[in-house]
Coordinates of C-alpha atoms and ligand atoms in Angstrom, one line a residue:
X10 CA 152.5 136.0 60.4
X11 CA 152.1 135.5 56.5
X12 CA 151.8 138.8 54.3
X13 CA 149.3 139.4 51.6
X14 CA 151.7 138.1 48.9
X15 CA 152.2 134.6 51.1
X16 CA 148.1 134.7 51.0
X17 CA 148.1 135.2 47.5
X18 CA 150.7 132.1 46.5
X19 CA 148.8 130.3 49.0
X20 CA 145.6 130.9 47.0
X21 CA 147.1 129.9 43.9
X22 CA 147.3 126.1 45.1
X23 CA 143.8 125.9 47.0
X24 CA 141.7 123.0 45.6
X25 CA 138.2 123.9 46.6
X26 CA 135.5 121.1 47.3
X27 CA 132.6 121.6 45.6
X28 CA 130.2 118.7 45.8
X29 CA 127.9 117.1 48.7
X30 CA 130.2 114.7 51.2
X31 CA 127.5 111.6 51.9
X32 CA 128.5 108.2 53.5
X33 CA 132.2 109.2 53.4
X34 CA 132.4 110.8 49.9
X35 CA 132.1 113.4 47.4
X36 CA 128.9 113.1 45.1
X37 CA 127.5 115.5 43.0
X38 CA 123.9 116.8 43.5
X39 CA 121.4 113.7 42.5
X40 CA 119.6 116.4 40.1
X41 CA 123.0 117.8 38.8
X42 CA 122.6 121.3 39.5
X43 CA 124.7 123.5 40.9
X44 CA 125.3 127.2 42.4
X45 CA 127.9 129.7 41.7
X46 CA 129.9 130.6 44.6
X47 CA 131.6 134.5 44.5
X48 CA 134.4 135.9 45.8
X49 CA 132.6 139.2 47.7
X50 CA 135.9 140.8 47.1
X51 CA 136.2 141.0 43.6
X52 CA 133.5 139.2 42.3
X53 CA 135.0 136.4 41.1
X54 CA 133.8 132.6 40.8
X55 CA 135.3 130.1 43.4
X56 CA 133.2 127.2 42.7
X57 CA 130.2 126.1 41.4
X58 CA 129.1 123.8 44.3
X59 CA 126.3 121.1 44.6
X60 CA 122.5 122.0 44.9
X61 CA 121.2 119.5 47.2
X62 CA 117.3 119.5 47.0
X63 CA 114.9 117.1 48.8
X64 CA 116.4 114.0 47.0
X65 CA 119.6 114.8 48.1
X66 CA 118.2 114.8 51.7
X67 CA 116.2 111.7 51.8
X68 CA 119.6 109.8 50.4
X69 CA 121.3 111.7 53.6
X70 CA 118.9 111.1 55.7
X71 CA 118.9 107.2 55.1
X72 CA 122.7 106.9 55.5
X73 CA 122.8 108.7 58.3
X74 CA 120.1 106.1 60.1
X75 CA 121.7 103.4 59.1
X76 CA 124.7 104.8 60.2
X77 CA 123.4 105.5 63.4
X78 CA 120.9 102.2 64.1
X79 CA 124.6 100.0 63.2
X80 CA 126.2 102.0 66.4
X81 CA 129.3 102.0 64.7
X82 CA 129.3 105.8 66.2
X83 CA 126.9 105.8 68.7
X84 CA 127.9 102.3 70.6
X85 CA 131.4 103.4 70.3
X86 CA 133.1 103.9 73.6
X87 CA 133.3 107.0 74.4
X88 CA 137.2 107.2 74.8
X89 CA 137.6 105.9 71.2
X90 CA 135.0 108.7 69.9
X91 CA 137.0 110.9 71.5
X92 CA 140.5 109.9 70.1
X93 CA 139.0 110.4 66.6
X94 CA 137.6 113.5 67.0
X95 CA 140.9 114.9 68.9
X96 CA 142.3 113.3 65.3
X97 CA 140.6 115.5 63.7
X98 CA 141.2 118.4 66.1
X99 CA 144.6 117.7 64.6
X100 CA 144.0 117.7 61.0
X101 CA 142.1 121.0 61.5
X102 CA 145.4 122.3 63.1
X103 CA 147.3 120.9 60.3
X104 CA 145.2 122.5 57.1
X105 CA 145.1 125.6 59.6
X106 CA 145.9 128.1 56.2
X107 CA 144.2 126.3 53.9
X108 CA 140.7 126.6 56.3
X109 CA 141.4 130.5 57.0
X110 CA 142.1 131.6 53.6
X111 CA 138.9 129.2 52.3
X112 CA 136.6 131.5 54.5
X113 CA 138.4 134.6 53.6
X114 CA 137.7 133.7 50.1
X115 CA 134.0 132.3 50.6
X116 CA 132.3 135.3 53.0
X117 CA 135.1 138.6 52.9
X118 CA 135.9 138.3 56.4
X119 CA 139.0 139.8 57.6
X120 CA 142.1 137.4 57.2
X121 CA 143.5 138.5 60.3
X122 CA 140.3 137.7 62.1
X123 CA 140.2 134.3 60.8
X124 CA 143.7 133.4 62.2
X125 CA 143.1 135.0 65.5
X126 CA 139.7 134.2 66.1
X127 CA 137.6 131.8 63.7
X128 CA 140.2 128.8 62.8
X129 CA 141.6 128.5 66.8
X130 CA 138.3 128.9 68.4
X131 CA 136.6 126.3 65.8
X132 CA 139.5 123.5 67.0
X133 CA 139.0 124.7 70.6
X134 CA 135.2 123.6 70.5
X135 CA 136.3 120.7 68.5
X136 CA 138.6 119.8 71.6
X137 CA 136.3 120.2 74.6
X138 CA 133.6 118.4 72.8
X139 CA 135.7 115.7 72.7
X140 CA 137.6 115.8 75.9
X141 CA 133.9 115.9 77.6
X142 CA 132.3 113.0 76.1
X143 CA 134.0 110.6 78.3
X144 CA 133.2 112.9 81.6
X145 CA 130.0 112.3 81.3
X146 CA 128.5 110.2 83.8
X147 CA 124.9 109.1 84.4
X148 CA 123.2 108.9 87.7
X149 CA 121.5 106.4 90.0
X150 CA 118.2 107.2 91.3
X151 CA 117.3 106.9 95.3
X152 CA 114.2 104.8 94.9
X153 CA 113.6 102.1 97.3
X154 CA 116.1 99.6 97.7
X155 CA 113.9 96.9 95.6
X156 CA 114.7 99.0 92.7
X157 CA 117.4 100.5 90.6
X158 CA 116.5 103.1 88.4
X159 CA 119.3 104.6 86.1
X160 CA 119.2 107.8 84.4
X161 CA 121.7 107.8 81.2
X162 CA 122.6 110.0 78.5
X163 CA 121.6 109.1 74.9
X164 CA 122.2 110.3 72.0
X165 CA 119.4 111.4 69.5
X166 CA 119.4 109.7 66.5
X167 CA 120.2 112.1 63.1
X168 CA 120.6 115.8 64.2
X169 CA 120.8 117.9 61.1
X170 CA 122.7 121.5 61.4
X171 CA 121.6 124.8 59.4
X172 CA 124.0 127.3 59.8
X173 CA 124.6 131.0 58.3
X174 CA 127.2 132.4 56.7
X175 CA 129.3 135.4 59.3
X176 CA 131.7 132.6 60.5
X177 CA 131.8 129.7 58.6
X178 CA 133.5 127.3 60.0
X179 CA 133.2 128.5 63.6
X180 CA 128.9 128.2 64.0
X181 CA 129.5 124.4 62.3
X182 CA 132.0 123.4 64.8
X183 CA 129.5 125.2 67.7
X184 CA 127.2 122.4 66.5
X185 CA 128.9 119.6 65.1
X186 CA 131.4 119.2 67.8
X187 CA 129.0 118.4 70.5
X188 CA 126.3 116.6 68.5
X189 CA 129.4 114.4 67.3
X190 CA 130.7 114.1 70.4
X191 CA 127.4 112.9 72.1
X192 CA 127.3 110.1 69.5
X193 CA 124.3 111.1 67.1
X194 CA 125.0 111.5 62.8
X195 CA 125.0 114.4 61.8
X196 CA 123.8 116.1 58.1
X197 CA 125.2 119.3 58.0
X198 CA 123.6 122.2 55.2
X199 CA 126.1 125.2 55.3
X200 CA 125.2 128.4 54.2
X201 CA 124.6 128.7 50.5
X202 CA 127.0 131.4 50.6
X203 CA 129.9 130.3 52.1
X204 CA 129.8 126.2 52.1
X205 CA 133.9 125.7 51.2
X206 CA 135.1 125.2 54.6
X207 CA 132.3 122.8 55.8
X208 CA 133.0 120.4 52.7
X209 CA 136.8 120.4 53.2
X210 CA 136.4 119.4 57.1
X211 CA 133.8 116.4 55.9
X212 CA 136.7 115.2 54.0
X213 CA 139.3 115.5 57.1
X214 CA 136.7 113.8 59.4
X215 CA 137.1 110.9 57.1
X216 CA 141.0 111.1 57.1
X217 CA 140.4 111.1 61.3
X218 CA 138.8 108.2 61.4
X219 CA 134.7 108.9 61.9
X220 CA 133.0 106.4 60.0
X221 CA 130.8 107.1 56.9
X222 CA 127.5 108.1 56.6
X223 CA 128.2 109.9 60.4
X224 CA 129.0 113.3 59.1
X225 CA 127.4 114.5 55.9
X226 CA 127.4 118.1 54.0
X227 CA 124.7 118.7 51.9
X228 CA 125.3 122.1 50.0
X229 CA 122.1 123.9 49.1
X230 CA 119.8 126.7 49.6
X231 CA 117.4 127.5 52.3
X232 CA 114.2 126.8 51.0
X233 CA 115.0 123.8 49.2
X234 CA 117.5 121.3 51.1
X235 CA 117.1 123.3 54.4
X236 CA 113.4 122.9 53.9
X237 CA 113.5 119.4 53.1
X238 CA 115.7 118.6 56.4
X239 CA 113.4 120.4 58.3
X240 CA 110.0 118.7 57.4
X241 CA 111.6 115.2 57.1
X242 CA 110.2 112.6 59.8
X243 CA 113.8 110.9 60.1
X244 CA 115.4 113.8 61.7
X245 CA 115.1 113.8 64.9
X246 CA 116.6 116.8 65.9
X247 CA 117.4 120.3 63.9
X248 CA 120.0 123.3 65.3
X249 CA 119.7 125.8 63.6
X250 CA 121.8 129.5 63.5
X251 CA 120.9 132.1 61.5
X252 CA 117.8 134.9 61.3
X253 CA 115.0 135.1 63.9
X254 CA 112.7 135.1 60.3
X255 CA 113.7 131.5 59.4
X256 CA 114.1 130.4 63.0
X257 CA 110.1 130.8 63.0
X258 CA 109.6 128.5 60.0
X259 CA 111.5 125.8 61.3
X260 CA 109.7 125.4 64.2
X261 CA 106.4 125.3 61.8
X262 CA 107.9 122.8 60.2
X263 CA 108.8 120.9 63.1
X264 CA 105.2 121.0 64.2
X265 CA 104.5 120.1 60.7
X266 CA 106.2 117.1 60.6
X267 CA 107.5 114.7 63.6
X268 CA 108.1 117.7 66.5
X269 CA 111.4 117.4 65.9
X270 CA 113.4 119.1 68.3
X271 CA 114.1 122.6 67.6
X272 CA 117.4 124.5 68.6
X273 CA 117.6 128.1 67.3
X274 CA 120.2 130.5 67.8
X275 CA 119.2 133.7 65.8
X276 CA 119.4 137.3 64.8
X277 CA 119.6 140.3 67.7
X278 CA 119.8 143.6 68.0
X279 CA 122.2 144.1 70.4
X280 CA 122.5 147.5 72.9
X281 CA 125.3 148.7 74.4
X282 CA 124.9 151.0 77.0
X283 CA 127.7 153.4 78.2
X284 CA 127.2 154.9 81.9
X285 CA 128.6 158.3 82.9
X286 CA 130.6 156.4 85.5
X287 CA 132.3 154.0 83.3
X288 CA 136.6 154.2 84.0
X289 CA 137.3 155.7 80.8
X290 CA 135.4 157.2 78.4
X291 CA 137.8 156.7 75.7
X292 CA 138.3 152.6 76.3
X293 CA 134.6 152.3 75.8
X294 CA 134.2 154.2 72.5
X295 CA 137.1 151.8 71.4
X296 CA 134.8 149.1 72.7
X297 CA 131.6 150.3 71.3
X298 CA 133.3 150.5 67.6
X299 CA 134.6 147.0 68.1
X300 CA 131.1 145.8 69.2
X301 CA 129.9 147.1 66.0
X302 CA 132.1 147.3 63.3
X303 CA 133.8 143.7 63.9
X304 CA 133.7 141.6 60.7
X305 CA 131.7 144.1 59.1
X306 CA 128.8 144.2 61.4
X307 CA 127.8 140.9 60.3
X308 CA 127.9 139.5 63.7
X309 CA 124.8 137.8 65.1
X310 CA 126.0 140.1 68.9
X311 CA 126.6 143.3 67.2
X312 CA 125.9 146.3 69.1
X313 CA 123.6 148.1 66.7
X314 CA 122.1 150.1 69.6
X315 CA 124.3 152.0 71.8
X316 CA 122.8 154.3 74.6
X317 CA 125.6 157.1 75.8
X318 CA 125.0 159.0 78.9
X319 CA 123.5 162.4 78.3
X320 CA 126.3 164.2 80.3
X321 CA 129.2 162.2 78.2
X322 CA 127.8 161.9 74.8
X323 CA 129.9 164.5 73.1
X324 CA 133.1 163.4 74.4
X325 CA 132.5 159.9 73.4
X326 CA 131.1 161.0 69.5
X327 CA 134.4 162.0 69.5
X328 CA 136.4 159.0 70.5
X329 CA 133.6 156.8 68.9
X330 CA 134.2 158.4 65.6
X331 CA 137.9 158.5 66.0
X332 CA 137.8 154.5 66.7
X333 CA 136.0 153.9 63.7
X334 CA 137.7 155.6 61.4
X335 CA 140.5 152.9 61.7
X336 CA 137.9 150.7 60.0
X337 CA 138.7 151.3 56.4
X338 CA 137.0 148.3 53.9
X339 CA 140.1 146.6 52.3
X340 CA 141.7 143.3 50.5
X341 CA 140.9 141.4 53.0
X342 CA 143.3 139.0 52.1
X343 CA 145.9 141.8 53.8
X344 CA 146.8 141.5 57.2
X345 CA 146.8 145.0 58.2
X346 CA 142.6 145.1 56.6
X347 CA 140.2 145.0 59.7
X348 CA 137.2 145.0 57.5
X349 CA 136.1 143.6 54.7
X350 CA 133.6 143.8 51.9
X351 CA 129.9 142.4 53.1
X352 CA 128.8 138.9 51.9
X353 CA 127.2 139.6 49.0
X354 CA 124.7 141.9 46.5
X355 CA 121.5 141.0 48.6
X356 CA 123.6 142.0 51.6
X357 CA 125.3 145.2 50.7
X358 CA 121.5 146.3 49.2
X359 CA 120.4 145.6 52.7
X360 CA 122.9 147.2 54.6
X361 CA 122.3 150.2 51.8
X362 CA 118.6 150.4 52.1
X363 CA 118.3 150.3 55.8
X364 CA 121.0 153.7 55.7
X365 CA 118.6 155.4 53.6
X366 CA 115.8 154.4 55.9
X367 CA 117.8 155.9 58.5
X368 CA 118.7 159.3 56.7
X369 CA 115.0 159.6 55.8
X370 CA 113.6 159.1 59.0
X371 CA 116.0 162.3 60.3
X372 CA 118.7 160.3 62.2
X373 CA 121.8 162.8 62.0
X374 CA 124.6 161.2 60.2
X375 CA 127.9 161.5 61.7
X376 CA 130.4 159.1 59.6
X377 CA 129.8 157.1 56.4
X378 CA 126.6 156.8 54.3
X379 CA 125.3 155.6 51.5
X380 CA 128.5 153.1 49.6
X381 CA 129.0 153.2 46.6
X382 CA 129.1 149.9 44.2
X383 CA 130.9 149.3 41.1
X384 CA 130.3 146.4 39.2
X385 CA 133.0 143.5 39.6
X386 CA 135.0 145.9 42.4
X387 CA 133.0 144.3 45.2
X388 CA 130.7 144.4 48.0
X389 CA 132.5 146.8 50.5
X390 CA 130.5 149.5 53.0
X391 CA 132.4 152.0 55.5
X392 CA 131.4 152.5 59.1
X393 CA 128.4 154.6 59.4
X394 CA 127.3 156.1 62.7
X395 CA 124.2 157.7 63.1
X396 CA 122.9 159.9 66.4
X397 CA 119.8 161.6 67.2
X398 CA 118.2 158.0 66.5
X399 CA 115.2 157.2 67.9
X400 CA 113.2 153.8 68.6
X401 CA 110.8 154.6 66.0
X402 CA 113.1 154.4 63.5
X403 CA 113.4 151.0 61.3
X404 CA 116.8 150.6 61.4
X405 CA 116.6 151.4 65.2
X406 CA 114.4 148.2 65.8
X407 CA 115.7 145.9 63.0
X408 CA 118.7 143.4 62.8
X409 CA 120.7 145.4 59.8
X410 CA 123.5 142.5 60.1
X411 CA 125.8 145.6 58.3
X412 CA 128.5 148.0 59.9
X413 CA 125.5 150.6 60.8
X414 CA 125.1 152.0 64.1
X415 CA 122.8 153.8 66.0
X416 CA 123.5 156.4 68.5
X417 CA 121.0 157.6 71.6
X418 CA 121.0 158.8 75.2
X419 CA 119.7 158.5 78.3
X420 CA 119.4 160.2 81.7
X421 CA 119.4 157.1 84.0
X422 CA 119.8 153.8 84.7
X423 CA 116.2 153.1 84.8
X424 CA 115.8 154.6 81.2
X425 CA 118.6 152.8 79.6
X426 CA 117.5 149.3 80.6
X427 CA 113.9 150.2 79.5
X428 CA 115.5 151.5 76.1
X429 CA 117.3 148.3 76.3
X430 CA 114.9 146.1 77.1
X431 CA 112.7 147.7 74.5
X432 CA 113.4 145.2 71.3
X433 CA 112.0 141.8 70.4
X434 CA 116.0 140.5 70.5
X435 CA 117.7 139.3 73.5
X436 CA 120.8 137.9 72.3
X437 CA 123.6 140.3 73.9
X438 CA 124.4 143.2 76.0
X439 CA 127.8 145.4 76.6
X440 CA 127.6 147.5 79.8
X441 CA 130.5 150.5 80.8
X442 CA 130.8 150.9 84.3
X443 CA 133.0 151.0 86.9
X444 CA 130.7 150.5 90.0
X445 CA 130.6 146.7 90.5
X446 CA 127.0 147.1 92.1
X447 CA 125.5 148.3 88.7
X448 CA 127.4 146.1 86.7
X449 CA 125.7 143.6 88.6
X450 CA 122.1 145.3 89.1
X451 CA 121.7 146.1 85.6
X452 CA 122.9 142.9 84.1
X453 CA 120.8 140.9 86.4
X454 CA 117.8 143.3 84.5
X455 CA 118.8 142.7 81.2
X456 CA 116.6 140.7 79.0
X457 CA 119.6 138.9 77.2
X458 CA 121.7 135.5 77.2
X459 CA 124.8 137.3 77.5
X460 CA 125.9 140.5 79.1
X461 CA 129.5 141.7 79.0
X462 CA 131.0 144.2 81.3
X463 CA 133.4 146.6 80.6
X464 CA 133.7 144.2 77.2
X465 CA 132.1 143.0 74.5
X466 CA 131.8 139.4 72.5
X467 CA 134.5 138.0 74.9
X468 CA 134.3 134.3 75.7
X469 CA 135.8 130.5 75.2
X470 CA 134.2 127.5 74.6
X471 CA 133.8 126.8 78.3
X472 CA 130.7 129.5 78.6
X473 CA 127.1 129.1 77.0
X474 CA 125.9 131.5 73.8
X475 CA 123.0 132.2 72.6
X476 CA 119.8 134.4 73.3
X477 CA 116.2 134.8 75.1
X478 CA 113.0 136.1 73.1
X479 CA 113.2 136.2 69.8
X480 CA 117.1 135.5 69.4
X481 CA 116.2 131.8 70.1
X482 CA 117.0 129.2 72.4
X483 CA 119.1 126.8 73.7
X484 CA 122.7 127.4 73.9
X485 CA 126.0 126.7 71.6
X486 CA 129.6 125.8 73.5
X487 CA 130.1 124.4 77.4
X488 CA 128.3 121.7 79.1
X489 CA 125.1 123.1 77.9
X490 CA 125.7 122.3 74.3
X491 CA 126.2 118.6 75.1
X492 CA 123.0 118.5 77.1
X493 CA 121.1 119.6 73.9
X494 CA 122.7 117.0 72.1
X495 CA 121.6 114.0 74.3
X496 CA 118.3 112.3 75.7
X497 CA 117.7 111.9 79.4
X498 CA 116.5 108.1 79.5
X499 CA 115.1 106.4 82.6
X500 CA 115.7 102.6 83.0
X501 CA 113.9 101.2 85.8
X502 CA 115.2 97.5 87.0
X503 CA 113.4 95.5 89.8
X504 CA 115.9 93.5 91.9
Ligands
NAD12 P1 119.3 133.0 57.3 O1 118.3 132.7 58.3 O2 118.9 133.6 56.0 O3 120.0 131.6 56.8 C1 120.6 130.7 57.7 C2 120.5 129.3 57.2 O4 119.1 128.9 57.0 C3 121.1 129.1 55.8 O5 121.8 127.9 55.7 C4 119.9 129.1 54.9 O6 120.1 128.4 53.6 C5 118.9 128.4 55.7 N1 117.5 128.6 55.4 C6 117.0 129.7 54.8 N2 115.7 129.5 54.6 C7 115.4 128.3 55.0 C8 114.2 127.5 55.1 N3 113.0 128.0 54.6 N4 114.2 126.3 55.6 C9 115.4 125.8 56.1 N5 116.6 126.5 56.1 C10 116.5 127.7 55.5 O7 120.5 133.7 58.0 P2 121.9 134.2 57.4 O8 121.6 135.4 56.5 O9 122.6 133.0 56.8 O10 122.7 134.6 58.7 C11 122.5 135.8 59.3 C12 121.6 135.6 60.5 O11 122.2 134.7 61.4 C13 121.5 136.9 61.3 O12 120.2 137.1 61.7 C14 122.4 136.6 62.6 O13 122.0 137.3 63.7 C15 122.1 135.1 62.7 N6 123.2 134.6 63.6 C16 122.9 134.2 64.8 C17 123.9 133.6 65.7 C18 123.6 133.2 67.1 O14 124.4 132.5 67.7 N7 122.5 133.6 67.6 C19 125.2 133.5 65.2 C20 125.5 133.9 63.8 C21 124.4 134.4 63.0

């Protein structure tokens, strides 16, 4: 394992990419403007990066259909896709480091978290994307025997990818992996605040052999170059991660434009509910401050709203609090830091505003509070844990996307599935419990696209994510990513 000081030297030799990748190479933004892009840690400048805006777009947009109309991708054979994108696998596995410590730099998240988590699980996806695209077989249809009608798999066209900020590189390879895979071209606009890692792969995609103009990056901000993609008539598909507010837009714009089709994965407001029969009381509070206070709360699954057991709730405090005191914000460029500092200004005022909320609405505060800022020292926030919350309370019902959580109990089972149930998220769920019947009951209740038991966030690429209601659709990783990325097409022959 490298130290901080191996970190450091490491740093000193990065060369960060900072303009658009299009048809296979770096260009700056046709208007010439560009973003600053900070450090959250110190403040610092990494890069100023490309501003893509809607001319930038309509130049990918183009070279990604000519790309895809010439089928130098999407005729390939399969096999041969796949041995370039297992190339890249490769590459990614090579400039392992370099990808962690970009990230690190670009959003705050741990170091340690990127090693153990983000860099091997974005290769992973890359991977089985690849190893599945030549698994997959069409059918034959039993009409009559004067016909043959055969159901294939094609790819889309020009998928473009919006993607937030809490794991970098991990929700592009979600997306890019299997719409790669399936043989569409992809146009990919990172998050404007951490779009380092997604330029540097463009590059290594190139290196592994995917042709130009079949992966692009377009750095740039939400309401211009993500606005643009979205409303253009030559994409034919948009996934999107990131909030439940801009999920809503995009499908406007869809109907707005072509009806594109839509993928959203977005924000939740995830409970975790803690019966009085769960094994050991201490292993969930441990669980519960993970499901929280992982990379700073900003996690899309965070479990925001946890529901204790009346009968158990002051012997878990206890444990709870204990657990999250071993969050303490640090360097997260050190090994031994499990949290970092938060993404940026607008996100540690967020995070700050929704604690007050919480403190005025008469929520008892039992760790942390109201951080404190210092100019150029960073974005940083402790663990706060409030109980005595209530479901009237903002911060109860809204995704805080910050390391806040909110403690309640219940009497019985009935109760905490209705507490549960009682948000307009429905992206995850953590149940305690050590009877197997409940685990099962309650899950089966749950209005959520994932429920852990005993657990929390747990997972490889071979299981579906994503959410029901207003967490989005569709689903990222397995088989049912690949589906997403392909049209079913009926040709009927008659003999
Ligand atoms: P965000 O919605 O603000 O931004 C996400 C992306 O959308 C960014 O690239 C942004 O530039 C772009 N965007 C913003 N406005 C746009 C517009 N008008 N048109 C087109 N694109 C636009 O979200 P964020 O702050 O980057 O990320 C945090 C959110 O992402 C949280 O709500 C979190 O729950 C969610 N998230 C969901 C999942 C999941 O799998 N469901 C995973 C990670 C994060």
């Amino acid at each position: 394992m490298k130290t901080y000081q191996d970190w450091q030297a490491l740093r000193e030799t990065l060369n960060l990419r900072s303009d658009a990748y299009i048809n296979g190479q770096f260009t700056p933004a046709k208007n010439g403007a560009t973003f600053a892009c900070i450090n959250p840690t110190d403040e610092s400048l990494l890069a100023n990066v490309a501003s893509c805006d809607e001319a930038d777009v309509d130049y990918a947009v183009e070279v990604a259909q000519h790309a895809f109309r010439s089928g130098v991708w999407s005729e390939m054979a399969p096999g041969q896709r796949k041995r370039i994108l297992q190339k890249w696998a490769d590459l990614l596995a090579q400039h392992f480091d370099e990808l962690a410590l970009t990230d690190t730099l670009d959003m705050g998240k741990s170091i340690s978290e990127m090693v153990n988590i983000d860099i091997p699980d974005s290769i992973d996806c890359l991977r089985w994307s690849a190893e599945c695209i030549d698994k997959l077989y069409g059918e034959i249809a039993p009409t009559n025997p004067q016909n043959l009608a055969l159901i294939s798999r094609e790819p889309l066209g020009v998928v473009a990818i919006i993607t937030p900020w809490n794991y970098p590189l991990m929700m592009v390879m979600w997306k890019i992996a299997p719409a790669l895979a399936a043989g569409n071209c992809v146009i990919l606009k990172p998050s404007e605040k951490s779009p380092l890692s997604a330029l540097r792969i463009a590059e290594l995609a190139t290196q592994a052999g995917v042709p130009d103009g079949v992966f692009n990056v377009l750095p740039g901000f939400g309401h211009t170059a993500g606005k643009a993609l979205a409303l253009h008539h030559g994409v034919g598909t948009l996934a999107f991660t990131g909030s439940s507010r801009v999920a809503g837009m995009l499908m406007q714009y869809a109907g707005q434009s072509n009806m594109k089709r839509v993928w959203l994965e977005a924000g939740g407001k995830s409970p975790c509910i803690v019966f009085d029969d769960c094994k050991d009381i201490q292993a969930a509070a441990q669980g519960a401050a993970v499901a929280i206070f992982t990379n700073q709360g900003e996690v899309c699954i965070a479990c925001s709203r946890l529901y204790v057991h009346n009968s158990i709730k002051d012997e878990f405090l206890k444990h709870l609090l204990d657990a999250a005191r071993q969050y303490v914000p640090g360097d997260p460029l050190d090994p031994a830091t499990k949290m970092g500092p938060l993404v940026d200004k607008a996100q540690f005022e967020r995070v700050t505003e929704f604690i007050e909320s919480a403190i005025a609405d008469g929520a008892t505060l039992e760790l942390g509070g109201v951080p404190n800022y210092s100019e150029g020292q960073g974005f940083f926030a402790a663990p706060t844990i409030f109980s005595d919350a209530s479901h009237e309370m903002e911060f109860v019902r809204e995704e805080i996307f910050g390391p806040v959580l909110a403690m309640m109990t219940f009497e019985t089972e009935e109760e905490a599935i209705m507490l549960a149930n009682d948000s307009k998220y429905g992206l995850g769920a953590s149940i305690w419990t050590a009877d197997l019947s409940r685990a099962h009951r309650v899950s089966r209740k749950l209005e959520s696209g994932m429920v852990w038991v005993n657990t929390w966030g747990d997972g490889d690429t071979t299981v579906p994510f994503g959410g029901v209601k207003a967490s989005g659709n569709g689903r990222d990783k397995s088989w049912h990513a690949l589906e997403k990325y392909t049209e079913v097409k009926n040709t009927w022959i008659r003999l």
